[in-house]
Tab-separated table of C-alpha atoms in Angstrom:
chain	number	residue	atom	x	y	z
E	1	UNK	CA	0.000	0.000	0.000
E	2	UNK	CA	1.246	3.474	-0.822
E	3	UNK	CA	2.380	5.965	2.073
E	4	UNK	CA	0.102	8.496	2.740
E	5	UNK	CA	0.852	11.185	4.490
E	6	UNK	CA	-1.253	12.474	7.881
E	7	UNK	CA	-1.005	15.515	10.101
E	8	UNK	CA	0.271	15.620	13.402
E	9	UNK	CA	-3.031	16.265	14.941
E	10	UNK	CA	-1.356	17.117	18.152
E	11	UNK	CA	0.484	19.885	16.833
E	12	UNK	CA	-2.006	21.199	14.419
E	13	UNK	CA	-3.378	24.068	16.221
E	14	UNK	CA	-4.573	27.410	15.501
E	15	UNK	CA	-3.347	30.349	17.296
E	16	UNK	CA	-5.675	32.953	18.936
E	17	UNK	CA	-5.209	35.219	16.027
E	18	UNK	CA	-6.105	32.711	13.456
E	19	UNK	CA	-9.313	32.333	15.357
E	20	UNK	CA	-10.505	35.550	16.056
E	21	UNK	CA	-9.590	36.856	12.702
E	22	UNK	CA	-11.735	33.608	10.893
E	23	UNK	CA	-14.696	34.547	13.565
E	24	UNK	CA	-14.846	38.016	12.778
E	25	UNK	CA	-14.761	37.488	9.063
E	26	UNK	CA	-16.877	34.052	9.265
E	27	UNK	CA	-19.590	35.364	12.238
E	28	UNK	CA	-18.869	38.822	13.224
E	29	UNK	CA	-19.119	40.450	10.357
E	30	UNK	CA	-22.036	38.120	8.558
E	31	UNK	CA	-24.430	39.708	11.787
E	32	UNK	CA	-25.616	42.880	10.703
E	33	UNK	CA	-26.609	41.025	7.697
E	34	UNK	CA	-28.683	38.918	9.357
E	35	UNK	CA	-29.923	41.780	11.480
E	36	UNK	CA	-30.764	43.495	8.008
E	37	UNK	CA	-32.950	40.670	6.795
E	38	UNK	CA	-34.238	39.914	10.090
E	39	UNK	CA	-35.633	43.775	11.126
E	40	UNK	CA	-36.902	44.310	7.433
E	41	UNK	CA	-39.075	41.063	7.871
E	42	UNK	CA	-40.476	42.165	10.777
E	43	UNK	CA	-41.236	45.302	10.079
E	44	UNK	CA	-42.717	43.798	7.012
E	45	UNK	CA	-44.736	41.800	8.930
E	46	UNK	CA	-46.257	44.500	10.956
E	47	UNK	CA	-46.712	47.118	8.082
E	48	UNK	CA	-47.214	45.340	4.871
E	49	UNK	CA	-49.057	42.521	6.361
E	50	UNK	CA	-50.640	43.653	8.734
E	51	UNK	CA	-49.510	41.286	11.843
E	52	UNK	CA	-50.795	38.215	9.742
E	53	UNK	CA	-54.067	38.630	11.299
E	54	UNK	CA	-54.139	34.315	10.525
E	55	UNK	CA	-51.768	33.875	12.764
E	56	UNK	CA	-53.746	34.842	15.554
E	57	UNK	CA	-55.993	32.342	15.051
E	58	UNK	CA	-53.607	30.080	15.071
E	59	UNK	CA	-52.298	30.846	18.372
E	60	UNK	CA	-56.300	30.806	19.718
E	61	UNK	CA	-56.430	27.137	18.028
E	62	UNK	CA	-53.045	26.195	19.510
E	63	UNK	CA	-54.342	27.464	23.328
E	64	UNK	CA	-58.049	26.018	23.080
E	65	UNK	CA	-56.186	22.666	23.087
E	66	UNK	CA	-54.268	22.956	25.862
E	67	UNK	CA	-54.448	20.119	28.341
E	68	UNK	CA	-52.527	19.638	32.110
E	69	UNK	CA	-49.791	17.170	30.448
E	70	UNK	CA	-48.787	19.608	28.063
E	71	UNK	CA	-49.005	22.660	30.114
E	72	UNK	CA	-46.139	20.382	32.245
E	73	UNK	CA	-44.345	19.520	29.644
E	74	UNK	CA	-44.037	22.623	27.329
E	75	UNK	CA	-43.354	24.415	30.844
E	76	UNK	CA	-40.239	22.255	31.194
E	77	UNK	CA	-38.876	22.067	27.410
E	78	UNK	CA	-39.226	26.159	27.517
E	79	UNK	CA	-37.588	26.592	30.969
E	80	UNK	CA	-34.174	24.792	29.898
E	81	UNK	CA	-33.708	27.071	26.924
E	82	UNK	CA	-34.413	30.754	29.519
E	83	UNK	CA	-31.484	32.909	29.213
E	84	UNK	CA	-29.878	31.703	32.277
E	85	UNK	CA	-29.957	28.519	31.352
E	86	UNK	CA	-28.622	28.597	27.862
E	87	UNK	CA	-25.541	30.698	29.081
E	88	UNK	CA	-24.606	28.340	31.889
E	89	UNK	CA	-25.335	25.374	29.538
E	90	UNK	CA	-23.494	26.840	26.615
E	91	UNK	CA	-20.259	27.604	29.351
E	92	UNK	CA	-20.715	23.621	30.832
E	93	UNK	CA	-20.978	22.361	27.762
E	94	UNK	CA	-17.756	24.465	26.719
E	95	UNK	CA	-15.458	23.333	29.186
E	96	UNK	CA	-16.372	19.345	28.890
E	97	UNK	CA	-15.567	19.788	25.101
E	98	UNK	CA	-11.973	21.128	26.424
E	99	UNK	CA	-11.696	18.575	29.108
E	100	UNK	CA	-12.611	15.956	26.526
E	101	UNK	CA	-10.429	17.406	23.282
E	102	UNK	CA	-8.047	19.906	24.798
E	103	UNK	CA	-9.112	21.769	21.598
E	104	UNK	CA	-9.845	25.391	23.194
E	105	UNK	CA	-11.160	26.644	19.650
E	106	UNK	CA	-14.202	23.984	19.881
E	107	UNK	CA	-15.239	24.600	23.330
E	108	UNK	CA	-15.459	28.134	22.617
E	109	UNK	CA	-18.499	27.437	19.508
E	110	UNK	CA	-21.577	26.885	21.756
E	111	UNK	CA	-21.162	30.567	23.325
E	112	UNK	CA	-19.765	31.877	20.433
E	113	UNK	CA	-23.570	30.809	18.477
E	114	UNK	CA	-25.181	31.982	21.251
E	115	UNK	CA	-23.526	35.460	21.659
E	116	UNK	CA	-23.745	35.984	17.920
E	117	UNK	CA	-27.588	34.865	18.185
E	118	UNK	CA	-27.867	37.464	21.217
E	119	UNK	CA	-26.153	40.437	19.278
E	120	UNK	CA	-28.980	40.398	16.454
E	121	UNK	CA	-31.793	38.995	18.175
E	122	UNK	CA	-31.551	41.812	20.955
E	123	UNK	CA	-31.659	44.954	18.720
E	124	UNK	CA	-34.084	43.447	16.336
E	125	UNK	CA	-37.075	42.513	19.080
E	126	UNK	CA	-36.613	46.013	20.475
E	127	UNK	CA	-36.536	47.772	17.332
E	128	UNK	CA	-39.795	45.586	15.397
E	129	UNK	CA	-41.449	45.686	18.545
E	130	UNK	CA	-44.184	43.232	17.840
E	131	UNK	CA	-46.971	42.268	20.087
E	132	UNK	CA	-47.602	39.264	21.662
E	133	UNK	CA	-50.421	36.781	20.623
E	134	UNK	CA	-53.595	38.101	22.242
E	135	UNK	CA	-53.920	34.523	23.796
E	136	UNK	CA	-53.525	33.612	27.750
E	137	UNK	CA	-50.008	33.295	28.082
E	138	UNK	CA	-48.907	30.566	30.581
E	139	UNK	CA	-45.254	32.288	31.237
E	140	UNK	CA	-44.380	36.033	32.316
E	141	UNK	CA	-43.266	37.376	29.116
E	142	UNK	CA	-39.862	38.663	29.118
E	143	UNK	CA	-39.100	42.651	28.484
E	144	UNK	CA	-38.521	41.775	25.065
E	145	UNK	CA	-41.500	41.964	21.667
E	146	UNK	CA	-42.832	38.945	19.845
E	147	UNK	CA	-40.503	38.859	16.875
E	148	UNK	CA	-38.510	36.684	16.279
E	149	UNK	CA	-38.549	34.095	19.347
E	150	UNK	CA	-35.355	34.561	21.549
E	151	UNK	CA	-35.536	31.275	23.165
E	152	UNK	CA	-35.897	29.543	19.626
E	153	UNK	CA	-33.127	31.300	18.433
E	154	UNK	CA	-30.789	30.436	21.213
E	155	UNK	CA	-32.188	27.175	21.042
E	156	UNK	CA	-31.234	26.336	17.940
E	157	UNK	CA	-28.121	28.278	17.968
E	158	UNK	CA	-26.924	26.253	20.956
E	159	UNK	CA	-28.006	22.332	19.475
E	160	UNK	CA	-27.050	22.910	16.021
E	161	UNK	CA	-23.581	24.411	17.086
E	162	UNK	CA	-23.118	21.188	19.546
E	163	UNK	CA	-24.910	18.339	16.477
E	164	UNK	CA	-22.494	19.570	13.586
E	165	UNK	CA	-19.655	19.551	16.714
E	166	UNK	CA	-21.003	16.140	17.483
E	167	UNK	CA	-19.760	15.172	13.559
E	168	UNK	CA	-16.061	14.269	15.726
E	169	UNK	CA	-17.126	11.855	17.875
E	170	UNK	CA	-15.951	8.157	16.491
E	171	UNK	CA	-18.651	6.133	17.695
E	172	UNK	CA	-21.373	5.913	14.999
E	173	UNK	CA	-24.151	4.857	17.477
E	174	UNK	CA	-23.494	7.619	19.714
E	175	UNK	CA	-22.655	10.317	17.049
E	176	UNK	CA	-26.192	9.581	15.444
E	177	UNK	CA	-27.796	9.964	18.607
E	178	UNK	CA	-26.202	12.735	19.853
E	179	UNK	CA	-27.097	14.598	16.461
E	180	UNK	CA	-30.109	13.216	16.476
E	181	UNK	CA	-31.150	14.943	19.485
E	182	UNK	CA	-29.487	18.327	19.051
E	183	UNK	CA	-31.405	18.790	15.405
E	184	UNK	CA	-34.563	17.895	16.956
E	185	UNK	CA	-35.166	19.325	20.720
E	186	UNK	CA	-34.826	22.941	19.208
E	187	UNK	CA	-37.751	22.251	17.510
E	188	UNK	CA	-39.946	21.192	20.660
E	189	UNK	CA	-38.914	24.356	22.009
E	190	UNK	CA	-40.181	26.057	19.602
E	191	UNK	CA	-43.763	23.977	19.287
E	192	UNK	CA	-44.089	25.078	23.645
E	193	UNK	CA	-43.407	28.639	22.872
E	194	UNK	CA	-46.255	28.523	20.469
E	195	UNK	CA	-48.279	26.524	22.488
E	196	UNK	CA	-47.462	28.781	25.813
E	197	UNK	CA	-49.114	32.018	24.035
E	198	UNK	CA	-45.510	33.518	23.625
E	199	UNK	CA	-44.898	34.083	20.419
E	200	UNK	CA	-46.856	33.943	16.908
E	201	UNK	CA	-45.801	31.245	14.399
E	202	UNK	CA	-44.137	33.176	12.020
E	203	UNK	CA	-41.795	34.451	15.112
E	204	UNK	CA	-40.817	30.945	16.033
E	205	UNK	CA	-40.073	30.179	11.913
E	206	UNK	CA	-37.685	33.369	12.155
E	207	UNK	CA	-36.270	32.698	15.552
E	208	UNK	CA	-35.496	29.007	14.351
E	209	UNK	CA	-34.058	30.706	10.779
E	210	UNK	CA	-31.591	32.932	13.077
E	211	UNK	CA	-30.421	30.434	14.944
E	212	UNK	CA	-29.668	28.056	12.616
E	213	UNK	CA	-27.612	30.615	10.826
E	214	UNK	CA	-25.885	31.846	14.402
E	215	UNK	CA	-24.973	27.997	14.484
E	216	UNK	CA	-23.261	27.425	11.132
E	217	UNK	CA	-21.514	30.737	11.087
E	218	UNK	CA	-19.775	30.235	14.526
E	219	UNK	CA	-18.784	26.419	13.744
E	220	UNK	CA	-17.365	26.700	10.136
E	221	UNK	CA	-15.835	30.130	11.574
E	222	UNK	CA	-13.976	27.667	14.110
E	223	UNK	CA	-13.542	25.273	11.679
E	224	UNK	CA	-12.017	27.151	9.276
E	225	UNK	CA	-9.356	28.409	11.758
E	226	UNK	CA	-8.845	24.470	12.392
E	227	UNK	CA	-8.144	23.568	8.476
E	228	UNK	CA	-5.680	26.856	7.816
E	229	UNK	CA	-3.573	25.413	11.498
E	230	UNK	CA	-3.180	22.008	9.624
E	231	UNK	CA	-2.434	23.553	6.115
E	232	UNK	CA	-0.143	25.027	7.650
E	233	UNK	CA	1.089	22.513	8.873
E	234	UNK	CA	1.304	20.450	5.638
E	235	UNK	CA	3.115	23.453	4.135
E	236	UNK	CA	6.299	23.452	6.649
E	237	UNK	CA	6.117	19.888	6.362
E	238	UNK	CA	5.184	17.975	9.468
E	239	UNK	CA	4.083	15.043	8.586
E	240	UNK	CA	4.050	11.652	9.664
E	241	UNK	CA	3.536	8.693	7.174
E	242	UNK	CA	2.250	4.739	7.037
């Protein structure tokens, strides 16, 4: 069999600089785009359309259905993603990625897609200003409008950052899973806010869209910073071959 040559993953690492100057290209710089799109569909939505006046009765539909099993569990599925808790989570789940890969550049994507999700989520809700459905609401409602969701956002932002992180682990059965779970549970979240009166449906679709696209713009930032380390690498040549 021919020799092929493989990095030295031990050595191939990316300085700070190589980081920050991928993420600011990669995710900083991407966000007022996304805050661009994001306020002109919202303001969209309350001008040109009028609020969606269907979507109200949508959220009425969604709350004459309620029932004690769901109040329970919706009540739990939106508690883990409050602000709070996604910070703390994101910052856990950080430092077990460096305790398990002594890679600091991956532990630092969950808060990374959740800051980035926070920077254009925060001026956009304040700024579009959207009511809430005119439904009970079974939460207080934060200080913050209707559009888009904030704990969709971070939700997704959070799970998609840690399923496409969750492409490294070597175990097939316990890569699927893991990804399995991190696509999907953003989505429940998502399904309680509507069902908890908090947020119309179109502000759920939009909170999922901007987190999705926090996600993917912190990890292939990261990434990114990861391949030029091990070109790099390759270039001064140190390799190792079999």
């Amino acid at each position: 069999m021919a020799n092929r040559p493989i990095a030295n993953t031990c050595a191939a690492r990316p300085t700070v600089r190589e980081v920050l100057r991928s993420v600011l290209l990669r995710a900083v710089l991407p966000a007022p785009v996304m805050f661009g799109l994001l306020f002109g569909i919202g303001k969209a939505l309350m001008t040109v359309f009028h609020e969606v006046p269907s979507e109200e009765r949508i959220s009425q539909k969604v709350a004459a259905e309620r029932d004690g099993v769901l109040n329970t569990v919706t009540k739990v599925v939106s508690t883990i993603n409050d602000t709070w808790f996604t910070i703390g989570g994101a910052i856990v789940i950080g430092l077990a990625l460096l305790a398990l890969t002594r890679k600091w550049w991956l532990s630092v994507v969950p808060l990374l897609a959740i800051s980035l999700e926070a920077s254009v989520f925060v001026p956009v809700t304040h700024l579009v200003g959207r009511p809430r459905p005119e439904v009970g609401r079974l939460d207080n409602a934060p200080p913050t409008s209707s559009f888009p969701s904030g704990h969709t956002a971070a939700s997704f932002a959070l799970f998609w950052s840690l399923a496409m992180l969750a492409t490294r682990i070597e175990n097939s059965a316990l890569r699927r899973t893991v990804q399995t779970l991190c696509v999907l549970f953003p989505f429940g979240v998502g399904a309680a806010r509507l069902y908890r009166g908090m947020h119309h449906f179109s502000d759920i679709v939009f909170g999922g869209l901007l987190g999705i696209g926090c996600a993917f713009a912190a990890y292939l930032a990261v990434r990114a910073a990861d391949r030029s380390a091990t070109e790099r690498q390759v270039d001064r040549g140190k390799l190792t071959t079999v």
